[in-house]
Amino acid sequence: MSLALLQGPSLRERTTLRLGGTAMAEVVIGCARDCDALPQTLQRLGGTPLVLGYGSNILASDGELPFVVVNPAVMDAPKVVGEDASGVLVRVGAGFRLPRLLGWLCSSGLTGLEGLAGIPGTVGGAVAMNAGSYGCETGSRLVSATVFDVANGVRTLMRDALHFAYRHFSVKETDDVSASLSPVIILDATFRLEVGSRDCIHTVMQTNYAKKKATQPVTAYSAGCVFKNPTHEASAGKILDSLGFKGKRYGGMAFSEMHANFLINTGDGTSEEAKYLLSNAQEKVKKETGYSLELEVRII
């Protein structure tokens, strides 16, 4: 394998919110060995590295952007790599789509991640955001992850070397400054699951997806929930709904009429319109409730 290089990728086409201008280039990683050439390639291209999989949690700015997209498209299919009294270990590539992994786990009779049904994106993205739903978080099932960064190269880190929090993942030894200069790229992940009934797993996944479809704009151009819940008891969506943001529009962007914490692109929205709506919501929520809403979507 060797690094694949694409010139001038459109982030509008690379993100689920369908917003954003043009990056300098995109470097596609197909396997861990490709990382050997990555530092020299990034240095030659210049720009700031932006790790991007399916782009389901990104609000990209308009115009020419000084980024080189790094796409960890390690597509290794899920594979059982161990089994003990605590469960079954399954390793899967970071570029493998999360819905496909859940389907494979269901057909294999392995339970533990079905709460993630209906969440788009890749396995790597789910780990990087500690994606969660219906009481299930990605990090709670992670045993280890193979990662790359320029300072340390490719290495496999066990769970105790990783830090997970609400919609957050990091390597414990890496501070925020060094992470921004040399991002940690997830190449694969190993999860611990339990053996369960295929029918029960399928039923739970179908129920979870049906709930999402009934209450969230799952088919719209969106990036999922845009704000984190300010507390365990306070829902960002309910707060926004109570203040009249459900269905509120500005240009081609709008807060969903189904769920006020989902920002959607009606088809011709711009990043500036999206940022205006987010800023407006934060200001009003702060003024009316005292809560400071923190972004869950990543603005670049």
mmCIF file of N, CA and C in Angstrom, residues 78-168:
data_model
loop_
_atom_site.group_PDB
_atom_site.id
_atom_site.type_symbol
_atom_site.label_atom_id
_atom_site.label_comp_id
_atom_site.label_asym_id
_atom_site.label_seq_id
_atom_site.Cartn_x
_atom_site.Cartn_y
_atom_site.Cartn_z
ATOM 1 N N PRO A 78 -14.475 -6.309 10.500
ATOM 2 C CA PRO A 78 -14.446 -6.813 11.878
ATOM 3 C C PRO A 78 -14.028 -8.271 11.939
ATOM 4 N N LYS A 79 -13.239 -8.581 12.957
ATOM 5 C CA LYS A 79 -12.695 -9.930 13.109
ATOM 6 C C LYS A 79 -12.569 -10.261 14.587
ATOM 7 N N VAL A 80 -12.987 -11.462 14.963
ATOM 8 C CA VAL A 80 -12.816 -11.915 16.345
ATOM 9 C C VAL A 80 -11.346 -12.225 16.566
ATOM 10 N N VAL A 81 -10.737 -11.566 17.559
ATOM 11 C CA VAL A 81 -9.302 -11.734 17.805
ATOM 12 C C VAL A 81 -9.012 -12.307 19.192
ATOM 13 N N GLY A 82 -10.060 -12.644 19.939
ATOM 14 C CA GLY A 82 -9.846 -13.221 21.264
ATOM 15 C C GLY A 82 -11.163 -13.463 21.966
ATOM 16 N N GLU A 83 -11.103 -14.301 22.984
ATOM 17 C CA GLU A 83 -12.314 -14.599 23.761
ATOM 18 C C GLU A 83 -11.883 -15.050 25.151
ATOM 19 N N ASP A 84 -12.570 -14.514 26.161
ATOM 20 C CA ASP A 84 -12.283 -14.919 27.530
ATOM 21 C C ASP A 84 -13.579 -14.887 28.336
ATOM 22 N N ALA A 85 -13.454 -15.055 29.625
ATOM 23 C CA ALA A 85 -14.642 -15.108 30.478
ATOM 24 C C ALA A 85 -15.412 -13.791 30.469
ATOM 25 N N SER A 86 -14.715 -12.690 30.119
ATOM 26 C CA SER A 86 -15.358 -11.370 30.126
ATOM 27 C C SER A 86 -16.050 -11.038 28.810
ATOM 28 N N GLY A 87 -15.766 -11.798 27.773
ATOM 29 C CA GLY A 87 -16.427 -11.523 26.515
ATOM 30 C C GLY A 87 -15.592 -11.864 25.311
ATOM 31 N N VAL A 88 -16.024 -11.382 24.150
ATOM 32 C CA VAL A 88 -15.394 -11.642 22.860
ATOM 33 C C VAL A 88 -14.749 -10.350 22.369
ATOM 34 N N LEU A 89 -13.487 -10.436 21.926
ATOM 35 C CA LEU A 89 -12.770 -9.272 21.424
ATOM 36 C C LEU A 89 -12.888 -9.199 19.906
ATOM 37 N N VAL A 90 -13.295 -8.035 19.415
ATOM 38 C CA VAL A 90 -13.478 -7.812 17.978
ATOM 39 C C VAL A 90 -12.658 -6.603 17.559
ATOM 40 N N ARG A 91 -11.782 -6.801 16.560
ATOM 41 C CA ARG A 91 -10.983 -5.693 16.025
ATOM 42 C C ARG A 91 -11.548 -5.282 14.679
ATOM 43 N N VAL A 92 -11.546 -3.960 14.406
ATOM 44 C CA VAL A 92 -12.109 -3.449 13.162
ATOM 45 C C VAL A 92 -11.357 -2.182 12.761
ATOM 46 N N GLY A 93 -11.216 -1.960 11.460
ATOM 47 C CA GLY A 93 -10.509 -0.792 10.951
ATOM 48 C C GLY A 93 -11.264 0.503 11.211
ATOM 49 N N ALA A 94 -10.513 1.587 11.352
ATOM 50 C CA ALA A 94 -11.108 2.880 11.668
ATOM 51 C C ALA A 94 -12.006 3.403 10.554
ATOM 52 N N GLY A 95 -11.713 3.016 9.309
ATOM 53 C CA GLY A 95 -12.504 3.502 8.195
ATOM 54 C C GLY A 95 -13.766 2.710 7.936
ATOM 55 N N PHE A 96 -13.962 1.614 8.661
ATOM 56 C CA PHE A 96 -15.148 0.779 8.487
ATOM 57 C C PHE A 96 -16.364 1.548 9.007
ATOM 58 N N ARG A 97 -17.457 1.536 8.255
ATOM 59 C CA ARG A 97 -18.647 2.290 8.654
ATOM 60 C C ARG A 97 -19.290 1.682 9.907
ATOM 61 N N LEU A 98 -19.661 2.542 10.840
ATOM 62 C CA LEU A 98 -20.265 2.095 12.091
ATOM 63 C C LEU A 98 -21.553 1.302 11.867
ATOM 64 N N PRO A 99 -22.470 1.733 10.997
ATOM 65 C CA PRO A 99 -23.672 0.918 10.765
ATOM 66 C C PRO A 99 -23.357 -0.494 10.272
ATOM 67 N N ARG A 100 -22.317 -0.627 9.446
ATOM 68 C CA ARG A 100 -21.925 -1.960 8.952
ATOM 69 C C ARG A 100 -21.371 -2.816 10.084
ATOM 70 N N LEU A 101 -20.611 -2.201 10.985
ATOM 71 C CA LEU A 101 -20.099 -2.944 12.145
ATOM 72 C C LEU A 101 -21.254 -3.450 12.999
ATOM 73 N N LEU A 102 -22.242 -2.593 13.252
ATOM 74 C CA LEU A 102 -23.380 -3.008 14.075
ATOM 75 C C LEU A 102 -24.150 -4.150 13.415
ATOM 76 N N GLY A 103 -24.272 -4.088 12.091
ATOM 77 C CA GLY A 103 -24.929 -5.179 11.377
ATOM 78 C C GLY A 103 -24.161 -6.479 11.512
ATOM 79 N N TRP A 104 -22.837 -6.404 11.415
ATOM 80 C CA TRP A 104 -22.001 -7.591 11.555
ATOM 81 C C TRP A 104 -22.107 -8.161 12.967
ATOM 82 N N LEU A 105 -22.080 -7.298 13.976
ATOM 83 C CA LEU A 105 -22.194 -7.761 15.362
ATOM 84 C C LEU A 105 -23.537 -8.446 15.593
ATOM 85 N N CYS A 106 -24.592 -7.883 15.011
ATOM 86 C CA CYS A 106 -25.917 -8.479 15.164
ATOM 87 C C CYS A 106 -25.943 -9.878 14.542
ATOM 88 N N SER A 107 -25.436 -10.013 13.326
ATOM 89 C CA SER A 107 -25.454 -11.316 12.655
ATOM 90 C C SER A 107 -24.536 -12.317 13.345
ATOM 91 N N SER A 108 -23.548 -11.804 14.097
ATOM 92 C CA SER A 108 -22.618 -12.674 14.823
ATOM 93 C C SER A 108 -23.094 -12.975 16.238
ATOM 94 N N GLY A 109 -24.218 -12.379 16.633
ATOM 95 C CA GLY A 109 -24.749 -12.613 17.973
ATOM 96 C C GLY A 109 -23.893 -12.003 19.071
ATOM 97 N N LEU A 110 -23.344 -10.808 18.827
ATOM 98 C CA LEU A 110 -22.497 -10.135 19.812
ATOM 99 C C LEU A 110 -23.162 -8.838 20.247
ATOM 100 N N THR A 111 -23.376 -8.695 21.540
ATOM 101 C CA THR A 111 -24.135 -7.570 22.077
ATOM 102 C C THR A 111 -23.257 -6.600 22.865
ATOM 103 N N GLY A 112 -23.672 -5.344 22.899
ATOM 104 C CA GLY A 112 -22.959 -4.346 23.680
ATOM 105 C C GLY A 112 -22.923 -2.967 23.043
ATOM 106 N N LEU A 113 -23.119 -2.907 21.713
ATOM 107 C CA LEU A 113 -23.043 -1.620 21.024
ATOM 108 C C LEU A 113 -24.330 -1.254 20.288
ATOM 109 N N GLU A 114 -25.392 -2.021 20.495
ATOM 110 C CA GLU A 114 -26.605 -1.756 19.717
ATOM 111 C C GLU A 114 -27.252 -0.416 20.032
ATOM 112 N N GLY A 115 -26.860 0.209 21.156
ATOM 113 C CA GLY A 115 -27.354 1.551 21.462
ATOM 114 C C GLY A 115 -26.890 2.584 20.450
ATOM 115 N N LEU A 116 -25.871 2.258 19.659
ATOM 116 C CA LEU A 116 -25.340 3.182 18.662
ATOM 117 C C LEU A 116 -26.078 3.100 17.329
ATOM 118 N N ALA A 117 -27.099 2.276 17.247
ATOM 119 C CA ALA A 117 -27.860 2.137 16.000
ATOM 120 C C ALA A 117 -28.407 3.494 15.563
ATOM 121 N N GLY A 118 -28.224 3.796 14.294
ATOM 122 C CA GLY A 118 -28.722 5.061 13.761
ATOM 123 C C GLY A 118 -27.685 6.164 13.734
ATOM 124 N N ILE A 119 -26.509 5.919 14.324
ATOM 125 C CA ILE A 119 -25.436 6.912 14.283
ATOM 126 C C ILE A 119 -24.600 6.662 13.034
ATOM 127 N N PRO A 120 -24.432 7.671 12.170
ATOM 128 C CA PRO A 120 -23.641 7.479 10.943
ATOM 129 C C PRO A 120 -22.151 7.568 11.247
ATOM 130 N N GLY A 121 -21.354 7.566 10.228
ATOM 131 C CA GLY A 121 -19.927 7.769 10.413
ATOM 132 C C GLY A 121 -19.140 6.483 10.437
ATOM 133 N N THR A 122 -17.860 6.613 10.766
ATOM 134 C CA THR A 122 -16.941 5.495 10.786
ATOM 135 C C THR A 122 -16.647 5.059 12.211
ATOM 136 N N VAL A 123 -16.022 3.895 12.340
ATOM 137 C CA VAL A 123 -15.613 3.401 13.654
ATOM 138 C C VAL A 123 -14.623 4.371 14.289
ATOM 139 N N GLY A 124 -13.663 4.856 13.489
ATOM 140 C CA GLY A 124 -12.686 5.800 14.014
ATOM 141 C C GLY A 124 -13.335 7.075 14.519
ATOM 142 N N GLY A 125 -14.313 7.562 13.787
ATOM 143 C CA GLY A 125 -15.027 8.759 14.212
ATOM 144 C C GLY A 125 -15.806 8.534 15.492
ATOM 145 N N ALA A 126 -16.418 7.347 15.611
ATOM 146 C CA ALA A 126 -17.182 7.027 16.824
ATOM 147 C C ALA A 126 -16.272 6.983 18.045
ATOM 148 N N VAL A 127 -15.061 6.433 17.864
ATOM 149 C CA VAL A 127 -14.095 6.403 18.968
ATOM 150 C C VAL A 127 -13.616 7.814 19.284
ATOM 151 N N ALA A 128 -13.275 8.576 18.244
ATOM 152 C CA ALA A 128 -12.721 9.917 18.429
ATOM 153 C C ALA A 128 -13.694 10.861 19.123
ATOM 154 N N MET A 129 -15.001 10.645 18.929
ATOM 155 C CA MET A 129 -16.006 11.491 19.573
ATOM 156 C C MET A 129 -16.638 10.813 20.782
ATOM 157 N N ASN A 130 -16.213 9.577 21.065
ATOM 158 C CA ASN A 130 -16.890 8.775 22.089
ATOM 159 C C ASN A 130 -18.400 8.864 21.866
ATOM 160 N N ALA A 131 -18.796 8.543 20.637
ATOM 161 C CA ALA A 131 -20.205 8.619 20.253
ATOM 162 C C ALA A 131 -21.053 7.764 21.180
ATOM 163 N N GLY A 132 -22.240 8.259 21.474
ATOM 164 C CA GLY A 132 -23.104 7.513 22.381
ATOM 165 C C GLY A 132 -24.572 7.793 22.148
ATOM 166 N N SER A 133 -25.391 6.879 22.614
ATOM 167 C CA SER A 133 -26.843 7.017 22.500
ATOM 168 C C SER A 133 -27.502 5.924 23.329
ATOM 169 N N TYR A 134 -28.647 6.255 23.907
ATOM 170 C CA TYR A 134 -29.437 5.292 24.684
ATOM 171 C C TYR A 134 -28.593 4.573 25.747
ATOM 172 N N GLY A 135 -27.772 5.355 26.450
ATOM 173 C CA GLY A 135 -27.000 4.814 27.556
ATOM 174 C C GLY A 135 -25.760 4.039 27.155
ATOM 175 N N CYS A 136 -25.443 4.010 25.859
ATOM 176 C CA CYS A 136 -24.275 3.275 25.362
ATOM 177 C C CYS A 136 -23.262 4.272 24.812
ATOM 178 N N GLU A 137 -22.015 4.168 25.264
ATOM 179 C CA GLU A 137 -20.944 5.001 24.731
ATOM 180 C C GLU A 137 -19.854 4.114 24.130
ATOM 181 N N THR A 138 -19.295 4.568 23.019
ATOM 182 C CA THR A 138 -18.279 3.788 22.313
ATOM 183 C C THR A 138 -17.122 3.407 23.231
ATOM 184 N N GLY A 139 -16.652 4.371 24.013
ATOM 185 C CA GLY A 139 -15.502 4.147 24.859
ATOM 186 C C GLY A 139 -15.696 3.100 25.926
ATOM 187 N N SER A 140 -16.938 2.865 26.316
ATOM 188 C CA SER A 140 -17.203 1.907 27.388
ATOM 189 C C SER A 140 -16.884 0.477 26.959
ATOM 190 N N ARG A 141 -16.837 0.233 25.652
ATOM 191 C CA ARG A 141 -16.575 -1.107 25.138
ATOM 192 C C ARG A 141 -15.187 -1.240 24.523
ATOM 193 N N LEU A 142 -14.446 -0.149 24.458
ATOM 194 C CA LEU A 142 -13.138 -0.186 23.822
ATOM 195 C C LEU A 142 -12.094 -0.846 24.729
ATOM 196 N N VAL A 143 -11.345 -1.771 24.177
ATOM 197 C CA VAL A 143 -10.268 -2.448 24.899
ATOM 198 C C VAL A 143 -8.920 -1.839 24.537
ATOM 199 N N SER A 144 -8.722 -1.560 23.245
ATOM 200 C CA SER A 144 -7.469 -0.973 22.784
ATOM 201 C C SER A 144 -7.698 -0.294 21.440
ATOM 202 N N ALA A 145 -6.742 0.536 21.070
ATOM 203 C CA ALA A 145 -6.812 1.207 19.774
ATOM 204 C C ALA A 145 -5.402 1.338 19.212
ATOM 205 N N THR A 146 -5.272 1.106 17.916
ATOM 206 C CA THR A 146 -4.015 1.369 17.232
ATOM 207 C C THR A 146 -4.072 2.791 16.710
ATOM 208 N N VAL A 147 -3.069 3.582 17.075
ATOM 209 C CA VAL A 147 -3.073 4.999 16.707
ATOM 210 C C VAL A 147 -1.723 5.385 16.115
ATOM 211 N N PHE A 148 -1.706 6.540 15.455
ATOM 212 C CA PHE A 148 -0.459 7.097 14.920
ATOM 213 C C PHE A 148 -0.385 8.569 15.258
ATOM 214 N N ASP A 149 0.779 9.015 15.669
ATOM 215 C CA ASP A 149 1.090 10.436 15.698
ATOM 216 C C ASP A 149 2.566 10.587 15.349
ATOM 217 N N VAL A 150 2.927 11.758 14.882
ATOM 218 C CA VAL A 150 4.274 11.970 14.353
ATOM 219 C C VAL A 150 5.335 11.704 15.415
ATOM 220 N N ALA A 151 5.061 12.079 16.647
ATOM 221 C CA ALA A 151 6.069 11.956 17.704
ATOM 222 C C ALA A 151 6.352 10.510 18.087
ATOM 223 N N ASN A 152 5.322 9.647 18.010
ATOM 224 C CA ASN A 152 5.467 8.278 18.522
ATOM 225 C C ASN A 152 5.299 7.180 17.486
ATOM 226 N N GLY A 153 4.868 7.536 16.280
ATOM 227 C CA GLY A 153 4.652 6.526 15.257
ATOM 228 C C GLY A 153 3.402 5.708 15.521
ATOM 229 N N VAL A 154 3.353 4.512 14.933
ATOM 230 C CA VAL A 154 2.202 3.624 15.100
ATOM 231 C C VAL A 154 2.378 2.819 16.390
ATOM 232 N N ARG A 155 1.350 2.771 17.201
ATOM 233 C CA ARG A 155 1.403 1.986 18.440
ATOM 234 C C ARG A 155 -0.013 1.591 18.843
ATOM 235 N N THR A 156 -0.089 0.500 19.570
ATOM 236 C CA THR A 156 -1.375 0.044 20.098
ATOM 237 C C THR A 156 -1.444 0.403 21.573
ATOM 238 N N LEU A 157 -2.486 1.142 21.942
ATOM 239 C CA LEU A 157 -2.655 1.619 23.302
ATOM 240 C C LEU A 157 -3.830 0.900 23.963
ATOM 241 N N MET A 158 -3.603 0.428 25.173
ATOM 242 C CA MET A 158 -4.675 -0.188 25.928
ATOM 243 C C MET A 158 -5.567 0.891 26.531
ATOM 244 N N ARG A 159 -6.718 0.463 26.989
ATOM 245 C CA ARG A 159 -7.718 1.411 27.467
ATOM 246 C C ARG A 159 -7.184 2.324 28.571
ATOM 247 N N ASP A 160 -6.327 1.813 29.451
ATOM 248 C CA ASP A 160 -5.869 2.644 30.568
ATOM 249 C C ASP A 160 -4.948 3.780 30.118
ATOM 250 N N ALA A 161 -4.514 3.765 28.850
ATOM 251 C CA ALA A 161 -3.707 4.859 28.316
ATOM 252 C C ALA A 161 -4.567 5.895 27.599
ATOM 253 N N LEU A 162 -5.882 5.643 27.565
ATOM 254 C CA LEU A 162 -6.812 6.516 26.848
ATOM 255 C C LEU A 162 -7.762 7.196 27.821
ATOM 256 N N HIS A 163 -8.202 8.369 27.436
ATOM 257 C CA HIS A 163 -9.143 9.112 28.277
ATOM 258 C C HIS A 163 -10.449 9.323 27.521
ATOM 259 N N PHE A 164 -11.537 8.881 28.129
ATOM 260 C CA PHE A 164 -12.865 9.084 27.544
ATOM 261 C C PHE A 164 -13.724 9.925 28.484
ATOM 262 N N ALA A 165 -14.474 10.827 27.892
ATOM 263 C CA ALA A 165 -15.449 11.612 28.638
ATOM 264 C C ALA A 165 -16.627 11.847 27.705
ATOM 265 N N TYR A 166 -17.554 12.684 28.116
ATOM 266 C CA TYR A 166 -18.734 12.960 27.308
ATOM 267 C C TYR A 166 -18.311 13.564 25.971
ATOM 268 N N ARG A 167 -18.499 12.811 24.883
ATOM 269 C CA ARG A 167 -18.133 13.190 23.521
ATOM 270 C C ARG A 167 -16.670 13.617 23.426
ATOM 271 N N HIS A 168 -15.807 12.860 24.104
ATOM 272 C CA HIS A 168 -14.393 13.209 24.130
ATOM 273 C C HIS A 168 -13.531 11.961 24.177
#
